[in-house]
Coordinates of C-alpha atoms and ligand atoms in Angstrom, one line a residue:
X1 CA 9.1 9.1 -8.3
X2 CA 8.7 7.6 -4.4
X3 CA 9.2 8.5 -0.9
X4 CA 11.3 6.8 1.1
X5 CA 12.0 6.7 5.8
X6 CA 14.9 8.6 5.7
X7 CA 15.4 8.3 9.5
X8 CA 12.8 7.0 12.3
X9 CA 12.7 8.4 16.1
X10 CA 10.2 7.1 19.0
X11 CA 10.1 8.7 22.9
X12 CA 7.9 7.1 25.8
X13 CA 6.9 9.2 29.3
X14 CA 9.8 8.6 31.7
X15 CA 7.0 7.3 34.5
X16 CA 6.0 3.4 34.2
X17 CA 3.3 2.4 35.3
X18 CA 3.2 -1.6 36.2
X19 CA 0.7 -4.5 36.4
X20 CA 1.5 -4.7 39.9
X21 CA -0.1 -1.1 39.8
X22 CA -2.7 -1.8 38.2
X23 CA -3.8 -4.5 41.0
X24 CA -4.0 -2.1 43.4
X25 CA -6.1 0.8 41.2
X26 CA -9.2 -1.9 40.3
X27 CA -10.3 -5.9 40.9
X28 CA -7.1 -7.1 38.1
X29 CA -4.3 -9.5 38.3
X30 CA -1.0 -9.0 36.4
X31 CA -1.6 -12.8 35.6
X32 CA -5.3 -11.8 34.0
X33 CA -3.3 -8.7 31.9
X34 CA -0.5 -10.7 31.4
X35 CA -2.1 -13.5 29.5
X36 CA -5.2 -12.0 27.8
X37 CA -3.2 -8.7 26.3
X38 CA 0.2 -9.3 26.6
X39 CA 1.3 -6.0 28.4
X40 CA 3.4 -6.3 31.4
X41 CA 4.3 -2.2 31.8
X42 CA 3.3 0.7 30.1
X43 CA 4.3 4.5 29.9
X44 CA 1.5 7.6 31.6
X45 CA 2.3 11.2 30.7
X46 CA 3.0 12.6 34.1
X47 CA 1.0 15.9 35.1
X48 CA 1.4 18.5 32.1
X49 CA 3.2 16.3 29.7
X50 CA 1.2 16.6 26.4
X51 CA 1.2 15.0 22.8
X52 CA 3.3 17.2 21.7
X53 CA 6.4 17.5 24.1
X54 CA 6.3 13.4 23.5
X55 CA 6.4 14.0 19.7
X56 CA 9.2 16.5 19.8
X57 CA 11.5 14.3 21.3
X58 CA 10.5 11.4 18.7
X59 CA 10.6 14.3 16.0
X60 CA 14.0 15.1 16.8
X61 CA 15.3 11.5 16.8
X62 CA 13.2 10.7 13.6
X63 CA 15.4 14.3 11.6
X64 CA 18.9 13.7 13.8
X65 CA 18.9 9.8 12.3
X66 CA 18.3 11.1 9.0
X67 CA 20.6 13.4 9.5
X68 CA 18.2 16.7 7.9
X69 CA 17.7 19.9 10.4
X70 CA 14.5 21.1 11.4
X71 CA 15.0 23.5 8.7
X72 CA 14.9 21.1 5.7
X73 CA 11.2 19.6 6.8
X74 CA 8.5 21.0 4.5
X75 CA 5.5 19.2 5.1
X76 CA 4.4 17.9 8.9
X77 CA 1.4 15.5 8.8
X78 CA 0.1 14.2 13.0
X79 CA -1.5 11.9 13.2
X80 CA -2.9 12.0 16.7
X81 CA -6.4 11.7 18.9
X82 CA -5.5 13.3 21.9
X83 CA -4.2 17.0 20.7
X84 CA -2.8 19.2 23.6
X85 CA -5.6 21.8 22.5
X86 CA -8.1 22.0 19.5
X87 CA -6.6 24.1 17.6
X88 CA -4.3 25.2 16.4
X89 CA -3.0 21.2 15.3
X90 CA -0.6 19.6 16.8
X91 CA 1.0 19.9 13.9
X92 CA 1.5 23.6 13.9
X93 CA 2.4 23.4 17.5
X94 CA 5.1 21.1 16.4
X95 CA 6.5 23.3 14.1
X96 CA 6.7 26.1 16.3
X97 CA 8.8 23.8 18.3
X98 CA 11.5 22.6 16.0
X99 CA 11.6 26.6 15.3
X100 CA 10.3 26.2 12.0
X101 CA 7.5 28.6 9.7
X102 CA 5.6 28.8 7.3
X103 CA 5.3 24.8 6.0
X104 CA 2.0 22.7 5.9
X105 CA 1.5 21.7 9.2
X106 CA -1.8 19.4 9.8
X107 CA -2.9 16.6 12.0
X108 CA -5.3 13.6 11.1
X109 CA -7.2 11.9 13.4
X110 CA -8.2 8.2 12.2
X111 CA -7.8 6.6 16.3
X112 CA -4.8 3.8 16.4
X113 CA -4.7 4.0 12.3
X114 CA -3.6 8.1 12.6
X115 CA -0.2 6.7 11.7
X116 CA -0.6 5.0 8.4
X117 CA -3.3 7.1 7.7
X118 CA -0.9 10.1 7.9
X119 CA 2.5 7.9 6.1
X120 CA -0.3 7.5 3.3
X121 CA -1.4 11.5 2.7
X122 CA 2.8 12.2 3.0
X123 CA 3.9 9.5 0.8
X124 CA 1.6 11.2 -2.5
X125 CA 2.9 14.7 -1.2
X126 CA 6.7 13.4 -1.9
X127 CA 5.8 10.9 -4.8
X128 CA 4.2 14.2 -6.1
X129 CA 7.1 16.5 -6.1
X130 CA 5.1 18.6 -3.4
X131 CA 6.6 17.6 -0.5
X132 CA 10.8 17.3 0.0
X133 CA 11.6 16.3 3.6
X134 CA 7.9 15.0 5.2
X135 CA 7.7 14.7 9.2
X136 CA 5.0 12.4 9.7
X137 CA 4.7 11.7 14.0
X138 CA 2.4 9.5 15.4
X139 CA 1.9 10.6 18.9
X140 CA -0.9 10.2 21.7
X141 CA -1.3 11.0 25.4
X142 CA -4.6 7.8 25.2
X143 CA -4.2 8.2 29.1
X144 CA -5.9 11.6 29.3
X145 CA -9.3 9.9 28.3
X146 CA -9.2 6.9 30.0
X147 CA -11.7 6.0 33.1
X148 CA -8.9 4.8 36.1
X149 CA -12.0 2.6 37.8
X150 CA -13.0 0.6 34.1
X151 CA -10.9 -2.1 34.1
X152 CA -11.4 -3.3 30.8
X153 CA -9.6 -0.1 29.1
X154 CA -7.4 0.9 31.9
X155 CA -5.3 -2.3 31.1
X156 CA -4.5 -1.9 28.1
X157 CA -4.3 2.3 27.0
X158 CA -0.5 3.9 27.1
X159 CA 1.5 7.2 25.8
X160 CA 4.1 7.6 23.1
X161 CA 4.7 9.4 20.1
X162 CA 6.6 7.7 17.1
X163 CA 8.1 9.5 14.2
X164 CA 9.8 9.0 10.6
X165 CA 11.2 11.3 8.0
X166 CA 10.7 10.9 4.6
X167 CA 11.7 12.0 1.6
X168 CA 11.9 11.6 -2.3
X169 CA 13.3 8.2 -3.8
X170 CA 14.1 6.7 -7.2
X171 CA 12.7 3.4 -5.7
X172 CA 10.6 2.5 -3.1
X173 CA 10.5 3.3 -0.1
X174 CA 6.4 3.8 0.2
X175 CA 5.4 0.3 -2.0
X176 CA 1.8 1.0 -1.6
X177 CA -0.6 2.5 1.1
X178 CA -4.0 0.8 1.9
X179 CA -6.6 3.1 4.2
X180 CA -10.4 1.6 4.7
X181 CA -12.4 3.0 7.8
X182 CA -16.0 1.7 8.7
X183 CA -18.8 3.9 10.5
X184 CA -20.6 0.9 11.1
X185 CA -18.6 -0.4 14.1
X186 CA -18.7 3.3 15.7
X187 CA -20.0 2.1 18.7
X188 CA -17.8 -1.1 19.3
X189 CA -15.0 1.6 20.2
X190 CA -15.5 5.8 21.2
X191 CA -15.0 8.2 23.5
X192 CA -18.1 10.0 24.6
X193 CA -17.1 13.7 24.3
X194 CA -15.9 15.6 22.0
X195 CA -17.0 20.2 21.3
X196 CA -19.8 20.2 19.9
X197 CA -21.3 17.2 21.1
X198 CA -20.7 18.8 24.8
X199 CA -17.4 17.6 26.5
X200 CA -17.1 14.8 28.9
X201 CA -14.6 14.2 31.9
X202 CA -13.4 10.8 31.8
X203 CA -13.8 9.2 34.9
X204 CA -17.2 8.1 36.2
X205 CA -18.5 5.5 34.0
X206 CA -17.2 7.5 31.6
X207 CA -13.9 7.2 29.2
X208 CA -13.0 5.3 26.0
X209 CA -16.0 3.0 25.7
X210 CA -15.0 -0.6 24.6
X211 CA -17.0 -3.6 23.7
X212 CA -13.5 -5.7 24.3
X213 CA -14.2 -9.4 22.9
X214 CA -15.9 -7.4 19.7
X215 CA -13.5 -5.3 18.8
X216 CA -11.3 -8.4 19.4
X217 CA -12.9 -10.0 16.7
X218 CA -13.3 -7.7 14.3
X219 CA -10.2 -6.5 14.5
X220 CA -8.6 -9.9 13.7
X221 CA -11.1 -10.5 10.4
X222 CA -10.3 -7.2 9.0
X223 CA -5.9 -7.3 9.7
X224 CA -6.4 -9.9 7.9
X225 CA -8.6 -8.9 4.4
X226 CA -5.7 -5.8 5.1
X227 CA -3.1 -8.6 5.2
X228 CA -4.3 -10.6 1.7
X229 CA -5.1 -6.5 -0.1
X230 CA -1.4 -5.7 0.7
X231 CA 0.0 -8.4 -0.3
X232 CA -2.6 -9.1 -3.7
X233 CA -2.1 -5.4 -4.2
X234 CA 1.6 -6.1 -4.7
X235 CA 1.4 -9.7 -6.4
X236 CA 3.7 -10.7 -3.0
X237 CA 3.9 -14.0 -1.6
X238 CA 4.1 -14.4 2.8
X239 CA 7.1 -14.9 2.4
X240 CA 8.5 -12.3 1.0
X241 CA 7.5 -10.0 3.8
X242 CA 10.5 -9.7 6.3
X243 CA 9.5 -7.8 8.8
X244 CA 5.8 -7.2 10.1
X245 CA 5.4 -4.6 12.4
X246 CA 1.9 -4.3 14.0
X247 CA 0.2 -1.9 16.0
X248 CA 0.3 -3.0 19.2
X249 CA -2.7 -3.5 21.0
X250 CA -3.3 -7.0 21.9
X251 CA -0.7 -9.9 22.1
X252 CA -3.5 -12.0 20.9
X253 CA -4.1 -10.1 18.0
X254 CA -0.5 -9.3 16.7
X255 CA -0.1 -13.7 16.7
X256 CA -3.4 -13.5 14.6
X257 CA -2.6 -11.6 12.0
X258 CA 1.6 -13.4 11.9
X259 CA -0.5 -16.7 11.6
X260 CA -2.5 -15.6 9.0
X261 CA 1.3 -13.9 6.9
X262 CA 2.6 -17.7 8.8
X263 CA 5.8 -15.6 9.9
X264 CA 7.2 -16.7 13.4
X265 CA 6.4 -14.1 16.2
X266 CA 10.7 -13.6 15.6
X267 CA 9.8 -12.0 12.6
X268 CA 6.9 -9.6 14.5
X269 CA 8.3 -6.4 15.9
X270 CA 6.9 -7.0 19.3
X271 CA 6.7 -4.4 21.7
X272 CA 3.4 -4.1 22.9
X273 CA 4.4 -6.1 26.8
X274 CA 6.7 -2.6 27.7
X275 CA 4.3 0.2 25.5
X276 CA 0.6 -1.0 25.8
X277 CA -1.8 0.4 23.4
X278 CA -0.6 3.7 22.2
X279 CA -3.4 4.4 19.3
X280 CA -1.4 5.7 16.8
X281 CA 2.6 6.1 18.1
X282 CA 1.9 2.2 18.5
X283 CA 3.6 1.5 14.5
X284 CA 5.6 4.0 14.3
X285 CA 7.2 3.2 18.0
X286 CA 7.7 -0.6 17.3
X287 CA 9.8 0.3 14.0
X288 CA 11.7 2.4 15.5
X289 CA 12.6 -0.3 18.5
X290 CA 13.3 -2.6 15.4
X291 CA 15.7 -0.2 13.4
X292 CA 16.9 0.9 15.9
X293 CA 18.4 -2.7 18.0
X294 CA 19.4 -3.3 14.4
X295 CA 17.1 -6.2 13.4
X296 CA 15.8 -4.3 10.6
X297 CA 18.0 -3.1 7.8
X298 CA 18.0 -1.2 5.0
X299 CA 16.1 -3.2 2.3
X300 CA 14.0 -5.4 4.6
X301 CA 10.3 -5.7 3.4
X302 CA 7.9 -4.6 6.2
X303 CA 4.3 -4.6 6.6
X304 CA 3.0 -2.3 8.9
X305 CA -1.3 -2.4 9.7
X306 CA -3.2 -1.0 12.0
X307 CA -6.9 -0.7 13.5
X308 CA -8.5 1.5 15.6
X309 CA -12.0 3.5 16.3
X310 CA -14.3 4.2 13.8
X311 CA -13.1 1.4 12.8
X312 CA -10.3 3.0 11.1
X313 CA -7.6 -0.1 9.2
X314 CA -4.5 0.4 6.9
X315 CA -1.7 -0.9 5.9
X316 CA 1.7 0.0 4.6
X317 CA 3.8 -1.9 3.0
X318 CA 7.8 -0.4 2.6
X319 CA 10.5 -1.4 1.3
X320 CA 13.1 -0.1 4.9
Ligands
COA401 N1 -8.5 -7.8 35.5 C1 -9.6 -9.1 35.1 N2 -10.6 -9.5 35.0 C2 -11.3 -8.7 34.1 C3 -10.4 -7.6 33.5 C4 -9.7 -6.7 34.2 N3 -8.6 -6.1 33.7 N4 -11.5 -6.9 32.2 C5 -11.8 -7.5 32.1 N5 -12.0 -8.5 32.9 C6 -13.1 -9.5 33.3 C7 -14.5 -8.9 32.1 O1 -15.1 -9.0 33.1 C8 -15.1 -10.8 31.9 O2 -15.7 -11.3 33.3 P1 -17.0 -12.2 33.3 O3 -16.7 -13.5 32.9 O4 -16.8 -12.7 34.9 O5 -18.3 -11.1 33.0 C9 -14.0 -11.7 31.8 O6 -12.4 -10.9 32.4 C10 -13.2 -12.3 30.4 O7 -13.7 -10.6 29.5 P2 -13.8 -10.9 28.1 O8 -14.0 -10.0 27.6 O9 -14.5 -11.8 27.8 O10 -12.1 -11.0 28.0 P3 -11.2 -10.8 27.3 O11 -10.8 -12.4 26.9 O12 -12.4 -11.1 25.9 O13 -10.5 -10.4 26.8 C11 -9.6 -8.0 25.7 C12 -10.5 -8.4 27.4 C13 -10.4 -6.5 26.5 C14 -8.2 -8.2 27.0 C15 -9.8 -8.0 25.0 O14 -11.2 -8.4 24.2 C16 -9.3 -7.4 23.8 O15 -7.9 -7.5 23.9 N6 -9.7 -6.7 22.7 C17 -9.4 -6.5 21.8 C18 -9.8 -4.6 22.4 C19 -8.8 -3.7 22.2 O16 -7.4 -4.3 20.8 N7 -9.2 -2.9 22.0 C20 -8.5 -1.4 20.9 C21 -8.7 -0.9 19.9 S1 -7.3 -0.2 18.9

């Protein structure tokens, strides 16, 4: 038994924040942001709008594209680092929004790799026959944790939600997933406050802390290694991958991974220019964009990959 993606969905908040607006907020320029990151604009939540608000839109779109009623969902796993509440977890809040009751629902906190971790977990439950219709979410309101005076981070992060529905299948589907973490890199990218350590507001030198240059180098190396690991585990040649669906952190990191795969950028789903880095939402959002605009077709072989704070990183080889 395998699991396969039966439908995808995505949602971005309405408010668009352009580089031109950021020029008025911090000492930066459209040219700097574009050339160093590839980002031109990004979507951010409005006051009162939450991670679960975004996730509900994405989930409903995924259910619709899978032709599934909410009542059929029997498993919810929700990747996020920016939950609405400490508890109930976002999976349960989403379950309630969808009007369903009783199935397991939980969130997974793995920063930008949250969706890949969640997909891997859901895949196991479907394969074991313990779930027949799994809803997998990646959703974030990362801009709530950004220090809007820190020009290095505030130009990067953004908000959004993506979702997939997994159903059982005789053929793969999710061919393999590969998950990793290494806490030696925790100081390169982190948020300085939490519940048991004490909350820290994201202003005045606080907010997401990042050593951008070092993150960049480790990300390129790590993603290069996980591409090799995924290909080797499946005895695949690079040329057999139809689409790379990467975490949308920085166009230069995406280009480096594509180069490693010897893939032209035409075979890479790129949304970073309009989405920015939406953390756990970025891979499912990019997947949804590629599916809906008709580039990704049934039967295509996809390589999904992500890395994030921790560091955590992971990949999924998917026969769509
Ligand atoms: N606008 C203008 N200048 C900026 C700037 C901004 N928004 N942010 C930083 N700078 C400046 C720096 O202060 C530095 O100035 P200095 O030379 O006078 O000290 C200069 O630009 C170069 O900084 P550097 O950090 O070396 O730039 P970079 O080429 O590494 O690009 C990042 C910076 C953050 C874009 C890049 O390192 C990156 O994308 N890293 C990965 C981050 C990431 O993906 N995080 C999320 C992981 S999930």
